[in-house]
PDB file of C-alpha atoms in Angstrom:
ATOM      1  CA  UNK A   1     -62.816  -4.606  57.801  1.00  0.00           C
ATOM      2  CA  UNK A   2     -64.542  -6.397  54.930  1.00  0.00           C
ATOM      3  CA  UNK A   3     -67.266  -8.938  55.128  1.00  0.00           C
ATOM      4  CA  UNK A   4     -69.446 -10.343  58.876  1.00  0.00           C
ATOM      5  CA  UNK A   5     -67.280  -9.659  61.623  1.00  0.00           C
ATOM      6  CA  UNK A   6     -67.836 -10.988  64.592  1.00  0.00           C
ATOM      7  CA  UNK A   7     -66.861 -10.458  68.379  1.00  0.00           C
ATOM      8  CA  UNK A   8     -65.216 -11.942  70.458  1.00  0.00           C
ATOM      9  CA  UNK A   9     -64.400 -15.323  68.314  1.00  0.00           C
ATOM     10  CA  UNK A  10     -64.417 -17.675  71.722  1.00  0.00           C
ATOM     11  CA  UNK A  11     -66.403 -17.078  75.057  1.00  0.00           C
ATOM     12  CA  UNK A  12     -66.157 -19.062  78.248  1.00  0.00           C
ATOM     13  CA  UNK A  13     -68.787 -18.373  80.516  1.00  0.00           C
ATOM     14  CA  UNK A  14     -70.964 -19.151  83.577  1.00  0.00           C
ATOM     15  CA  UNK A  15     -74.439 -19.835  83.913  1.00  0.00           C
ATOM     16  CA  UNK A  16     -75.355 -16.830  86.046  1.00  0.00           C
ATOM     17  CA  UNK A  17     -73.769 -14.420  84.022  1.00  0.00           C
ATOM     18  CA  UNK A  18     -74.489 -12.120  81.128  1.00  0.00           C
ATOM     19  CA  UNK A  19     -72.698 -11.467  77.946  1.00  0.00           C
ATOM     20  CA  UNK A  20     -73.005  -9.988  74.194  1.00  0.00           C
ATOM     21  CA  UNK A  21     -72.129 -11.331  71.320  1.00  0.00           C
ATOM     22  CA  UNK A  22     -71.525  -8.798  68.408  1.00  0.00           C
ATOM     23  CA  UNK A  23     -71.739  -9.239  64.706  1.00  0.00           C
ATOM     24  CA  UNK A  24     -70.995  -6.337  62.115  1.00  0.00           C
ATOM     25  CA  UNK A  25     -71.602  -6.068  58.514  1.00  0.00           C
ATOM     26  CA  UNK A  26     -69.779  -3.910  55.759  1.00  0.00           C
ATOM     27  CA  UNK A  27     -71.787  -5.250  53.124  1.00  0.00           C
ATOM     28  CA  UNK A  28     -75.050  -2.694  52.746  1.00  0.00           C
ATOM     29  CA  UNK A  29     -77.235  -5.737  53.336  1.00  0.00           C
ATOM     30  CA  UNK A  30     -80.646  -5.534  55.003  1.00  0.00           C
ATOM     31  CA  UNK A  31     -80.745  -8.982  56.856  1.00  0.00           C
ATOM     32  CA  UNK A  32     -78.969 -10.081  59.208  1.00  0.00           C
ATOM     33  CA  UNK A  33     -79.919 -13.481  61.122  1.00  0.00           C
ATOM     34  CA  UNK A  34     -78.055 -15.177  64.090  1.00  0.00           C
ATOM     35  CA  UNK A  35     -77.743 -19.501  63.636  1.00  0.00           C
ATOM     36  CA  UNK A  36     -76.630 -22.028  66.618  1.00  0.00           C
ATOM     37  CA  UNK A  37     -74.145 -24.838  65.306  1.00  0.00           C
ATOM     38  CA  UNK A  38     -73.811 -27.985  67.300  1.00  0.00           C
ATOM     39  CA  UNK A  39     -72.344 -31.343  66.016  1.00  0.00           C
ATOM     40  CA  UNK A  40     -74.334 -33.823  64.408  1.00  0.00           C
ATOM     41  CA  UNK A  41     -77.606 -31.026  64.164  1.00  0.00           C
ATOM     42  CA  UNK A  42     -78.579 -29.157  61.671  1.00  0.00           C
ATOM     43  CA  UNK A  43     -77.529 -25.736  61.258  1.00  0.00           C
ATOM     44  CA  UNK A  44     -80.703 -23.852  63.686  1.00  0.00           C
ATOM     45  CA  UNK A  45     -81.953 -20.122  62.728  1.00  0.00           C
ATOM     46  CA  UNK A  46     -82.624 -18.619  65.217  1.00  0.00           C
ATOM     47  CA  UNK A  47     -83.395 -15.031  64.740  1.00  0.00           C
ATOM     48  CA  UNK A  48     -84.243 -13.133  61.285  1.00  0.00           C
ATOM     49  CA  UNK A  49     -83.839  -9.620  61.302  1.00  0.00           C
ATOM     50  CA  UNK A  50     -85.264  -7.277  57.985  1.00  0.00           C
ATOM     51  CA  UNK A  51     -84.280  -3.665  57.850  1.00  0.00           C
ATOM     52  CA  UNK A  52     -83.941  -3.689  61.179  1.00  0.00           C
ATOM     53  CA  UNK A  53     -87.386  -5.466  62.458  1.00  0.00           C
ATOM     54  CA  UNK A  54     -87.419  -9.204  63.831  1.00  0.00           C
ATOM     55  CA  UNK A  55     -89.351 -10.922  60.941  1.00  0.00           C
ATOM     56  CA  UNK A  56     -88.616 -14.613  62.636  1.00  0.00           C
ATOM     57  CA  UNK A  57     -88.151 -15.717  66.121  1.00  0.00           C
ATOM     58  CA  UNK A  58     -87.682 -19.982  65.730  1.00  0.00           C
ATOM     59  CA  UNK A  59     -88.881 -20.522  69.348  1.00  0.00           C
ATOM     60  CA  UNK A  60     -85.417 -20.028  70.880  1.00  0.00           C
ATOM     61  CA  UNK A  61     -85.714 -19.234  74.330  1.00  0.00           C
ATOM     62  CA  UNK A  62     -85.906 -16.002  76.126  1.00  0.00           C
ATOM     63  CA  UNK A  63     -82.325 -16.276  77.975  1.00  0.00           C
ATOM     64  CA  UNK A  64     -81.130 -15.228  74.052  1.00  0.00           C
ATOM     65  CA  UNK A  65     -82.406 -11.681  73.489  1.00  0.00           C
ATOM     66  CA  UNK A  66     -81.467 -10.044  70.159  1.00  0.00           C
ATOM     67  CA  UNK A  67     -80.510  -6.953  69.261  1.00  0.00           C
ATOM     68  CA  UNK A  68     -80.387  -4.988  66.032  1.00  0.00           C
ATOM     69  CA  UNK A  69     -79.841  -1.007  66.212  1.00  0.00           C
ATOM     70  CA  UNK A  70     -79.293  -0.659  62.600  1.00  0.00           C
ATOM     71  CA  UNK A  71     -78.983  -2.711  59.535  1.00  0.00           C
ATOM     72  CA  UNK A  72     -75.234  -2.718  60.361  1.00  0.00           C
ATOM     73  CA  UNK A  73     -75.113  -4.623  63.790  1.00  0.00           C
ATOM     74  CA  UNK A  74     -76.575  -7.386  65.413  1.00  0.00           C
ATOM     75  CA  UNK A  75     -76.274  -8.526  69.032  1.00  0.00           C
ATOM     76  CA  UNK A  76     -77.232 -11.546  70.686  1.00  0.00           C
ATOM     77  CA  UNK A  77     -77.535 -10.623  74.654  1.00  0.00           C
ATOM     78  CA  UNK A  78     -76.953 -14.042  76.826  1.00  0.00           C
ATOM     79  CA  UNK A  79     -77.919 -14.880  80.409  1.00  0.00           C
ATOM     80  CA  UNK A  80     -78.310 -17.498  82.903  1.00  0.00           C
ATOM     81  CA  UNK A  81     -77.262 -20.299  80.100  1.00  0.00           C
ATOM     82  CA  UNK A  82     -77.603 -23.406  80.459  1.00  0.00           C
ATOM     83  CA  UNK A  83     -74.386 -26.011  79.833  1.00  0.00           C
ATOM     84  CA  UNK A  84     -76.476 -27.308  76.516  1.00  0.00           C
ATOM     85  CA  UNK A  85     -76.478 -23.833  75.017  1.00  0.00           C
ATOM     86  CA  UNK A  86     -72.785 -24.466  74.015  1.00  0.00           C
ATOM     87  CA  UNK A  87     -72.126 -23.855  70.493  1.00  0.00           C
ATOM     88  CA  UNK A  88     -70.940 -22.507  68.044  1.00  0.00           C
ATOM     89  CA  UNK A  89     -73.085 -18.704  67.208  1.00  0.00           C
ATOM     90  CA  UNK A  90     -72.437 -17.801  63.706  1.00  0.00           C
ATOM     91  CA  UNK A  91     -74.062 -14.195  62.144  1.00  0.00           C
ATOM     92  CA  UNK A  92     -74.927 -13.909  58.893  1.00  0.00           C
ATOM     93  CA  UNK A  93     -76.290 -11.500  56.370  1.00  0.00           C
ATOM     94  CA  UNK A  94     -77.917 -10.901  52.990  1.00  0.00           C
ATOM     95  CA  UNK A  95     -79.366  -8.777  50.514  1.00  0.00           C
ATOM     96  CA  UNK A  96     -83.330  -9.885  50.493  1.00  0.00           C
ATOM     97  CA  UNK A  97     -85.021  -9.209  46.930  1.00  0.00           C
ATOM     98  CA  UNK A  98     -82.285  -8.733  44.169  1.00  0.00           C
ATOM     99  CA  UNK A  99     -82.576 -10.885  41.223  1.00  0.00           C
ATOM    100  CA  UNK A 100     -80.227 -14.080  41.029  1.00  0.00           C
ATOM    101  CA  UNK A 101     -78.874 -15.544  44.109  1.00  0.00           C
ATOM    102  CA  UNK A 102     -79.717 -14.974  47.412  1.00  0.00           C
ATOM    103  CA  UNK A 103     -76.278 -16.178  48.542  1.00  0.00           C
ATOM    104  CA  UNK A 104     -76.055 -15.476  53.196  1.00  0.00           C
ATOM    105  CA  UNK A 105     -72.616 -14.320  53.720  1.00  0.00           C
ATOM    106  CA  UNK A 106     -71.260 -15.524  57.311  1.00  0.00           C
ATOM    107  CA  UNK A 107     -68.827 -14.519  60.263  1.00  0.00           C
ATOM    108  CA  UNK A 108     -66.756 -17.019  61.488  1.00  0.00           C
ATOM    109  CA  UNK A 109     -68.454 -17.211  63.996  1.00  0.00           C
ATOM    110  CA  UNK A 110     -68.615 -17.085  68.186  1.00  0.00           C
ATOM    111  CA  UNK A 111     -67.350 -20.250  70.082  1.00  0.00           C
ATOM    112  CA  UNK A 112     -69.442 -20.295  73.496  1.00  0.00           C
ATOM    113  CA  UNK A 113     -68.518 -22.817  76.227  1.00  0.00           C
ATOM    114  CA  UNK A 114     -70.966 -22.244  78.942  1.00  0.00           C
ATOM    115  CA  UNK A 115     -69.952 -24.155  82.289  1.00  0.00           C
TER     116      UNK A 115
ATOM    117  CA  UNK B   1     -92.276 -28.922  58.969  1.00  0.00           C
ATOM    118  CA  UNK B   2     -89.147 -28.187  56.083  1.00  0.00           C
ATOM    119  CA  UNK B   3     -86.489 -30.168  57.104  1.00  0.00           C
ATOM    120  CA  UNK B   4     -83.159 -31.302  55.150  1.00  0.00           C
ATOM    121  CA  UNK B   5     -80.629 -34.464  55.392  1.00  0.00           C
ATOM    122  CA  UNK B   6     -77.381 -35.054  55.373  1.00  0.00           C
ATOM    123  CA  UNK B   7     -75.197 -38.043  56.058  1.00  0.00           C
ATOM    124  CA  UNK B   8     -72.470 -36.867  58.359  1.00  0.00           C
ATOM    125  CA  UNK B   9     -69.095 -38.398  57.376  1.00  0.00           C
ATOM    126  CA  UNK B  10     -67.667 -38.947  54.163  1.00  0.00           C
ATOM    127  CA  UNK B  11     -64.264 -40.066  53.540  1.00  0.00           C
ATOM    128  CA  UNK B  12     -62.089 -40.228  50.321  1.00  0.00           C
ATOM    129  CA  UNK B  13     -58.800 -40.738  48.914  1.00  0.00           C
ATOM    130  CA  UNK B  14     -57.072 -37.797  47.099  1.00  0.00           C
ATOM    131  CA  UNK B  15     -57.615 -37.562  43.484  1.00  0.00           C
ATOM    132  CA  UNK B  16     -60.820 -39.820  43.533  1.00  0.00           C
ATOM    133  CA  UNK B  17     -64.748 -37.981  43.144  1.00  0.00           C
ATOM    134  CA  UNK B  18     -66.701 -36.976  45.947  1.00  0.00           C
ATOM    135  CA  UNK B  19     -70.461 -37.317  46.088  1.00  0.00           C
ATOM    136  CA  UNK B  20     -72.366 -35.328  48.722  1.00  0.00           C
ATOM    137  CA  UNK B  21     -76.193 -35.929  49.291  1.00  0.00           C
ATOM    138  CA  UNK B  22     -79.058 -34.011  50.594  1.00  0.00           C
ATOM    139  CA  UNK B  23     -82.850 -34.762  50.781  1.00  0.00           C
ATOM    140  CA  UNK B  24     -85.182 -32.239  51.515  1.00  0.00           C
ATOM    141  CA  UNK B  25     -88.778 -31.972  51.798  1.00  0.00           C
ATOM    142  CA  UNK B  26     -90.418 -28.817  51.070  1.00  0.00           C
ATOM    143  CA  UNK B  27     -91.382 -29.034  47.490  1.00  0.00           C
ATOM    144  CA  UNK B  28     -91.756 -25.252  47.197  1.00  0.00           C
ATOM    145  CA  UNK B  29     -88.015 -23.993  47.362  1.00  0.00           C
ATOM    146  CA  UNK B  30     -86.700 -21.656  44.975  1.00  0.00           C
ATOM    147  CA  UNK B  31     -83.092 -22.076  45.250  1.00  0.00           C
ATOM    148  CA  UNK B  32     -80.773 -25.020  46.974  1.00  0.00           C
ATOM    149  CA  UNK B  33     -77.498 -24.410  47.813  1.00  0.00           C
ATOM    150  CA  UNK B  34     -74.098 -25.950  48.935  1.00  0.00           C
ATOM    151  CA  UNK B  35     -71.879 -24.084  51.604  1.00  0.00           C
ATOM    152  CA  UNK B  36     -68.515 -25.000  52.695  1.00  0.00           C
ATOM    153  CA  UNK B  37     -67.081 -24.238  56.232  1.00  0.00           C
ATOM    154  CA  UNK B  38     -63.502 -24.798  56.703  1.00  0.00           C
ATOM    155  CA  UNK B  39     -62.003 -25.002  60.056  1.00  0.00           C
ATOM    156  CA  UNK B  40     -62.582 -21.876  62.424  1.00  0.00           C
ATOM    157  CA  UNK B  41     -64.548 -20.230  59.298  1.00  0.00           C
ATOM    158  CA  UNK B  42     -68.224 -19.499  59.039  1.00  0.00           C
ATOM    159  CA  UNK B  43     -70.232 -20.988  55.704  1.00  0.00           C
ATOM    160  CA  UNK B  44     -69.011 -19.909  52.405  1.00  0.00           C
ATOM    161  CA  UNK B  45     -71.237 -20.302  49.344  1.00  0.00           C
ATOM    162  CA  UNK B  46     -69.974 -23.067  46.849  1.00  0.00           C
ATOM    163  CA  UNK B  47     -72.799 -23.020  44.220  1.00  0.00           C
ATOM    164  CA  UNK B  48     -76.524 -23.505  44.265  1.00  0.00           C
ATOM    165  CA  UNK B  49     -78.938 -24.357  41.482  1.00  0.00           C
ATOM    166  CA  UNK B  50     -82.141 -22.620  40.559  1.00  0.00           C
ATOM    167  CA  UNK B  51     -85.311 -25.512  41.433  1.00  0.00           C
ATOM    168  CA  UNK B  52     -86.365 -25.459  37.774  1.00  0.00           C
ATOM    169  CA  UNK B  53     -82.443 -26.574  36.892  1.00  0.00           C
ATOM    170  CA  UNK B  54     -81.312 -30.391  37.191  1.00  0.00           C
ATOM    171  CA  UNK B  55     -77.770 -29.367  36.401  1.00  0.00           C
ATOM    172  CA  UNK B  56     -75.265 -26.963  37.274  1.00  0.00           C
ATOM    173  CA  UNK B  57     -71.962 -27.138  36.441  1.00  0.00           C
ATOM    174  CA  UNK B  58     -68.836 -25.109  37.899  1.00  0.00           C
ATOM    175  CA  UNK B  59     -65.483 -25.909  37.256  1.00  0.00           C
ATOM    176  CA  UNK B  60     -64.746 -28.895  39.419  1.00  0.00           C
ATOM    177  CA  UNK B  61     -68.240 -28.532  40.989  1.00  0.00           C
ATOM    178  CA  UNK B  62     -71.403 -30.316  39.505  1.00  0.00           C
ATOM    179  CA  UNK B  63     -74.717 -30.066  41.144  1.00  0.00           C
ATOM    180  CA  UNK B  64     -77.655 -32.746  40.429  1.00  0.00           C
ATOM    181  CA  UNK B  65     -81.575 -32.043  41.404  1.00  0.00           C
ATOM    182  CA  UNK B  66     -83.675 -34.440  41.358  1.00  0.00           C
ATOM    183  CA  UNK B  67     -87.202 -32.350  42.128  1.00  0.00           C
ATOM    184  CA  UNK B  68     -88.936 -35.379  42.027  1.00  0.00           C
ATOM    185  CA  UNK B  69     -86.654 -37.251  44.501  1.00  0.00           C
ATOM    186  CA  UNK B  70     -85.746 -33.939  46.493  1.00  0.00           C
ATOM    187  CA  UNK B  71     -82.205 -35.084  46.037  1.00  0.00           C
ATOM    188  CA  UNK B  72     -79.460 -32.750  45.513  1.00  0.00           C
ATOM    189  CA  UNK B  73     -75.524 -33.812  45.134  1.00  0.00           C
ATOM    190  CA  UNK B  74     -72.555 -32.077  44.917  1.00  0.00           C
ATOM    191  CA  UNK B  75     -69.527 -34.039  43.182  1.00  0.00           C
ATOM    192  CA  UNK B  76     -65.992 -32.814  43.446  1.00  0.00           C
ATOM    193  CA  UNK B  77     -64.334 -34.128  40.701  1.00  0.00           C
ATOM    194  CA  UNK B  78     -60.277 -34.683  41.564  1.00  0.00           C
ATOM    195  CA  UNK B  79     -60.939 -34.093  45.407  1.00  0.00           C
ATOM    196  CA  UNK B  80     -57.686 -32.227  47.043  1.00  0.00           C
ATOM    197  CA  UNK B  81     -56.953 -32.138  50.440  1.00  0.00           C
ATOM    198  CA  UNK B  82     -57.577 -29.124  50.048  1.00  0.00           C
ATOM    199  CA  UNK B  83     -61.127 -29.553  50.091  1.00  0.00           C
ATOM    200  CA  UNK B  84     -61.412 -31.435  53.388  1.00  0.00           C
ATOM    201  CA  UNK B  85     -64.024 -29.371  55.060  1.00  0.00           C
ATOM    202  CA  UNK B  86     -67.863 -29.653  56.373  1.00  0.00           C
ATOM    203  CA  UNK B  87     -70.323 -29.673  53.599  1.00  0.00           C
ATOM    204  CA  UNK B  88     -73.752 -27.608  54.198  1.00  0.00           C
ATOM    205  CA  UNK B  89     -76.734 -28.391  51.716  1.00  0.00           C
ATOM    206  CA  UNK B  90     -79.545 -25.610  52.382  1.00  0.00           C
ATOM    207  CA  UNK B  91     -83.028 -24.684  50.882  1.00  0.00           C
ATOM    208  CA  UNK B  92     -84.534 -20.999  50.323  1.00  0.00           C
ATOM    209  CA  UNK B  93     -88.121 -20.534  49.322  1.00  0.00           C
ATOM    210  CA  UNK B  94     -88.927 -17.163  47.514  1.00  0.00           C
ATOM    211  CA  UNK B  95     -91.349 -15.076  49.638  1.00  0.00           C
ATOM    212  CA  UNK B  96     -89.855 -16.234  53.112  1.00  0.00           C
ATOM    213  CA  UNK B  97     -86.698 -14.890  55.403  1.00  0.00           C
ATOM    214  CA  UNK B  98     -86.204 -18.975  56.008  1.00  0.00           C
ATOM    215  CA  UNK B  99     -83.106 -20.579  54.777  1.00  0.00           C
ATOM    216  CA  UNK B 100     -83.306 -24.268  56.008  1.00  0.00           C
ATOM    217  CA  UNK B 101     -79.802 -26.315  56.761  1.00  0.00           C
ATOM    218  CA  UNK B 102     -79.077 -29.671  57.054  1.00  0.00           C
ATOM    219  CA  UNK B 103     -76.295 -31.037  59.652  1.00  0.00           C
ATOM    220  CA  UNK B 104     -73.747 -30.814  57.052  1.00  0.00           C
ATOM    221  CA  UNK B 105     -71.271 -33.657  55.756  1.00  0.00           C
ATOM    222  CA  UNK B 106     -67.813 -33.697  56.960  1.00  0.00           C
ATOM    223  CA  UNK B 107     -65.574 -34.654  53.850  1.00  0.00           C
ATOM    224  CA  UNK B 108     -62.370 -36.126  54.839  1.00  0.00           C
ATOM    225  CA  UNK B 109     -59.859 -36.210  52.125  1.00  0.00           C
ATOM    226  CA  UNK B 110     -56.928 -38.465  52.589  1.00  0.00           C
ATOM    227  CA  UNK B 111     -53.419 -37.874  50.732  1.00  0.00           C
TER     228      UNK B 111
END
């Protein structure tokens, strides 16, 4: 595997259950961060993880609970969603303080449907 | 707080330019950046242009700042159908974790 994997690539779920969303990277990077992508919105950050510490939470609410065990894998934990949480999660990492770009490399992200 | 614009929908004919805008308003970024995301992909890094730069060029690719403005455009020059795709313009500012997106602009390319 090369690149941001993530798992699984579509989700259909209720709003009293729980599920994980996993992202991997085979890049060496030290950030990771997990975005929300619904039409017509901007693309949302929502968490920012540095060597493995949460440097930014952007007020997302608590039934989203990251994860990061390692500079390798990020979770995203879900529970008791609401139907307006549907979107698409896409993970993405990068390589913080290296000259030149500063270019986020992404997975193809996780399509959630939560009914 | 930062925030960055896009129009949503742009449609052109095959072989014509495409022009992509973006407005954004923190004055402080370091780098801006176009992304493309093609159908069941995540974002893939086009280009981006260093904020001291008014001009890239790549290829079919050119990228305009306008710091005074905070514009940024991306033209395709001899769109393909190929390039049909959504269009993401993004700021980074040096010292921060934050990349900011805008909705992104979905280019339409018709044969």
């Amino acid at each position: 595997e090369t690149g941001v994997t993530q798992t699984p690539r579509h989700l259909v779920m209720g709003m009293t259950n729980k599920k994980s969303l996993k992202c991997e990277q085979h890049l060496g990077h030290n950030a990771m961060y997990w975005y929300k992508q619904s039409a017509k919105k901007p693309l949302e950050l929502m968490f920012v993880y540095n060597f493995k510490e949460q440097t930014e939470n952007n007020s997302v609410p608590s039934r989203f609970s990251p994860e990061c065990p390692n500079s390798s894998h990020l979770f995203l934990h879900l529970h008791t969603l609401q139907p307006e949480d549907s979107a698409l999660y896409l993970c993405a990492s990068s390589q913080p303080g290296l000259a030149g770009d500063y270019e986020q490399f992404f997975g193809p992200g996780t399509r959630l449907t939560v009914l | 707080g930062e925030d960055v614009e896009q129009s949503l929908f742009l449609s052109v004919r095959e072989g014509d330019s495409s022009v992509i805008n973006c407005t954004y308003t923190d004055s402080s970024s370091t780098y801006l950046y176009w992304y493309k995301q093609e159908p069941g992909a995540g974002l893939q890094l086009l280009t981006y242009i260093f904020s001291n730069m008014d001009m890239k060029q790549d290829q079919r690719l050119t990228v305009l700042l306008n710091k005074k403005d905070k514009h940024l455009s991306l033209r395709i020059a001899d769109t393909q159908t190929g390039d049909s795709a959504i269009y993401f313009c993004a700021e980074w500012t040096s010292g921060t974790y934050k990349y900011i997106f805008g909705t992104g602009t979905r280019l339409k390319v018709l044969a």
